[in-house]
Tab-separated table of C-alpha atoms in Angstrom:
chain	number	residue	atom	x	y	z
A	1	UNK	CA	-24.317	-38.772	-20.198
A	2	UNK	CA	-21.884	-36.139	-21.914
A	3	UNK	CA	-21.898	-35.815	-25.904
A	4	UNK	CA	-18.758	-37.887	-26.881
A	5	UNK	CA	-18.141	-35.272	-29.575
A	6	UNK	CA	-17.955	-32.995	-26.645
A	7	UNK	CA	-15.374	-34.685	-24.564
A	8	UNK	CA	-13.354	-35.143	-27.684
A	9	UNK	CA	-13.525	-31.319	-28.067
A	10	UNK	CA	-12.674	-30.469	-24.636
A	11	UNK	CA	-9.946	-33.008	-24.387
A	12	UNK	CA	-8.301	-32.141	-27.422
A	13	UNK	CA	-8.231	-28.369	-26.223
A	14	UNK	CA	-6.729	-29.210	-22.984
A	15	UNK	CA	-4.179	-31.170	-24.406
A	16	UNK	CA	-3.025	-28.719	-26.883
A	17	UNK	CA	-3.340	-25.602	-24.228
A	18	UNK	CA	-0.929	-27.960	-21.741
A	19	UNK	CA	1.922	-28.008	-24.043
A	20	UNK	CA	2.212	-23.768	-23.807
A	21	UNK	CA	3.289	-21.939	-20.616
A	22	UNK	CA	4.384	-18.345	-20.926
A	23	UNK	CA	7.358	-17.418	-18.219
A	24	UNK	CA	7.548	-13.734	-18.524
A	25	UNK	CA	11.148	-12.029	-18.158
A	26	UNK	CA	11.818	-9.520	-15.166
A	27	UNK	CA	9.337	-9.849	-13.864
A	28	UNK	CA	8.567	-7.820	-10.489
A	29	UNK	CA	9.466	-10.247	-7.177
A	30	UNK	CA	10.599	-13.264	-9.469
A	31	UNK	CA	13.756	-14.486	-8.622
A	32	UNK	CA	15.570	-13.577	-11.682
A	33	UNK	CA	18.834	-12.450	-11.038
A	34	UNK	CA	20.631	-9.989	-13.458
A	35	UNK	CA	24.151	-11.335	-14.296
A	36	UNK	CA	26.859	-9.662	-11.692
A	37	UNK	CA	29.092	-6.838	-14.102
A	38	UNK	CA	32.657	-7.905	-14.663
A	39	UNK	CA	35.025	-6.414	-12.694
A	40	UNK	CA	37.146	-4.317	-14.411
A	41	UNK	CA	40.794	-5.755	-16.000
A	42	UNK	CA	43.731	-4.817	-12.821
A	43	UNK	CA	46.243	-2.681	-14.468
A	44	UNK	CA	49.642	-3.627	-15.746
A	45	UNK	CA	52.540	-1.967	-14.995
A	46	UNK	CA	55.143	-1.347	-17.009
A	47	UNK	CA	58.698	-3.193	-16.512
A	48	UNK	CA	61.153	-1.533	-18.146
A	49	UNK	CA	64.609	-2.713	-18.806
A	50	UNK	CA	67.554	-0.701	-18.247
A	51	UNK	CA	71.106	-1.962	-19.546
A	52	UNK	CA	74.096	-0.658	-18.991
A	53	UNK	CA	77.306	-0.527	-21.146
A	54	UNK	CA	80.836	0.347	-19.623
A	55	UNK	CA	82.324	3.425	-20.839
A	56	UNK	CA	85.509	3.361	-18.369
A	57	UNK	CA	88.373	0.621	-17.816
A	58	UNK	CA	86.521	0.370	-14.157
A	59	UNK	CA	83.171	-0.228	-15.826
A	60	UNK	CA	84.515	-2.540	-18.363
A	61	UNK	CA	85.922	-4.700	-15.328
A	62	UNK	CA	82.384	-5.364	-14.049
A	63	UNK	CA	80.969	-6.167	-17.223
A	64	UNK	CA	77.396	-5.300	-18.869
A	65	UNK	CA	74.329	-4.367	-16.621
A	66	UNK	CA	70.811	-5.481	-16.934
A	67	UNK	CA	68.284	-4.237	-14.486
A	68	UNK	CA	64.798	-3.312	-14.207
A	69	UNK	CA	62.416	-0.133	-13.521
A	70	UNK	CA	59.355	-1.309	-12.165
A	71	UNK	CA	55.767	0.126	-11.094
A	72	UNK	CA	56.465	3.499	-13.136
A	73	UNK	CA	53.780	5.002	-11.483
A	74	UNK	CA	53.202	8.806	-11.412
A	75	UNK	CA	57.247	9.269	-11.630
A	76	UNK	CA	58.514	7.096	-9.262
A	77	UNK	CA	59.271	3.431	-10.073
A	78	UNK	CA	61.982	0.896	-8.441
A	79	UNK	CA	65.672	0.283	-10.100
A	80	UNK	CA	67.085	-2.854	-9.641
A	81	UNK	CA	69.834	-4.965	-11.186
A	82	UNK	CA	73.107	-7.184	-9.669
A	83	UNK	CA	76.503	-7.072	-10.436
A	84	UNK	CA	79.253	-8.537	-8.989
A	85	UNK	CA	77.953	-10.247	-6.271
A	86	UNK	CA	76.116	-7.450	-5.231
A	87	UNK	CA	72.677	-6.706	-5.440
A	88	UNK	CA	71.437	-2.752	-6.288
A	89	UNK	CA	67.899	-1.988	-4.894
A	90	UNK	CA	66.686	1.334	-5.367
A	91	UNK	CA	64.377	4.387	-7.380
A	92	UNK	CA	63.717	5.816	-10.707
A	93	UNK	CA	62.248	8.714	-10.218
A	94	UNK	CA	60.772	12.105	-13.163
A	95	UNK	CA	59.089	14.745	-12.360
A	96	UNK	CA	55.436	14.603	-13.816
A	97	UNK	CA	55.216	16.014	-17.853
A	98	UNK	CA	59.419	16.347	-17.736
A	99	UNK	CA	61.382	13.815	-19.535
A	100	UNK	CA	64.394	14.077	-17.531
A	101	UNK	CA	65.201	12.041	-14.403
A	102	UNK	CA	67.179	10.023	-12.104
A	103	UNK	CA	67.512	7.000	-10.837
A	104	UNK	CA	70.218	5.809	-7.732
A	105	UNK	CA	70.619	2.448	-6.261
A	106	UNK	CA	72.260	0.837	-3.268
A	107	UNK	CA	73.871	-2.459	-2.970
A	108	UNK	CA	74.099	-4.802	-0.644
A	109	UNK	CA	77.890	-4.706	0.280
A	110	UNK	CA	78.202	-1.256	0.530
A	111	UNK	CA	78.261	0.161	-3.278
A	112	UNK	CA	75.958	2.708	-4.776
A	113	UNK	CA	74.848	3.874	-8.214
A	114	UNK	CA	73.749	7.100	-9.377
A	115	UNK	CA	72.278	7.849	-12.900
A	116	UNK	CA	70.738	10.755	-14.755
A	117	UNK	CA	68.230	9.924	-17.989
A	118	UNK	CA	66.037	11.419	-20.992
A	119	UNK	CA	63.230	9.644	-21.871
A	120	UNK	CA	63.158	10.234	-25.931
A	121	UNK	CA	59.155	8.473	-25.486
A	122	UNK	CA	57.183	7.429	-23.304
A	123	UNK	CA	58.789	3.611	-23.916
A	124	UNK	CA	62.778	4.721	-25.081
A	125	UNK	CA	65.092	6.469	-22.816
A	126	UNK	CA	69.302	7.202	-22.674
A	127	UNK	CA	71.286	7.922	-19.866
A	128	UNK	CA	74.907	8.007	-17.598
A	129	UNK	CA	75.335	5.851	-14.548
A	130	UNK	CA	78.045	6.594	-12.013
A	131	UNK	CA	79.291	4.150	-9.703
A	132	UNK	CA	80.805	4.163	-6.202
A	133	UNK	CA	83.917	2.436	-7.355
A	134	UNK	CA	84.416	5.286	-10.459
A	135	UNK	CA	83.126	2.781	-13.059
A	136	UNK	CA	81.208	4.632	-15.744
A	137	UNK	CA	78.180	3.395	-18.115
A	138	UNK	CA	76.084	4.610	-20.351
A	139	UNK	CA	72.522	3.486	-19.837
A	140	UNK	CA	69.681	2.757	-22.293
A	141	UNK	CA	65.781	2.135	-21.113
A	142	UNK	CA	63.224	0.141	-23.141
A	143	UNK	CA	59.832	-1.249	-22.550
């Protein structure tokens, strides 16, 4: 018969040792998975507003202008505003590192829009807008 004191010895030791499992980390051909890297943030595009104020008794007919310059990229964005009943699709475009540019527009009924503009930074700019129909405006663009 076994020594009760020894039992008691070797059952106490198993129960203490069954309570403790060590799962090592990384470890080569587990399953751990490392967590997937976050794709990176999409870029935003600027939208920039462009308004226009009549200078001319043809421009002050037609009222004040608000359009947008959109997807500025490299120079070239898209000018777009409506006036009038008629809508004006078109481009913004400046020359890489120059602060000068242009942006013309046609409408939908036959007008057309053509405008010359400094950018003072890269979020302020001033400008003229010339019109089809003679109507003047002077045009400011803002972030």
């Amino acid at each position: 018969m076994l020594n009760m004191r020894g039992f008691l010895a070797l059952a106490s030791i198993s129960t203490l040792l069954s309570g403790c499992y060590v799962v090592p980390m990384n470890q080569a051909g587990s399953n751990y998975q490392q967590p997937a890297a976050a794709a990176p943030a999409p870029v935003v595009r600027p939208v920039y507003t462009a308004r226009l104020y009549p200078v001319n008794d043809y421009a002050a007919t037609m009222g004040r202008i608000a359009g947008t310059i959109s997807n500025p990229e490299r120079g070239h964005g898209e000018f777009a505003f409506s006036v009038a009943n008629e809508t004006y699709v078109g481009e913004a475009t400046r020359a890489t590192g120059s602060a000068k540019g242009g942006a013309n527009a046609a409408g939908n009924r036959g007008g057309y829009v053509k405008c010359i503009y400094t950018m003072s930074s890269t979020v302020l700019g001033t400008g003229t807008c010339t019109f089809s129909n003679g109507a003047l405006y002077d045009m400011h663009i803002s972030l």
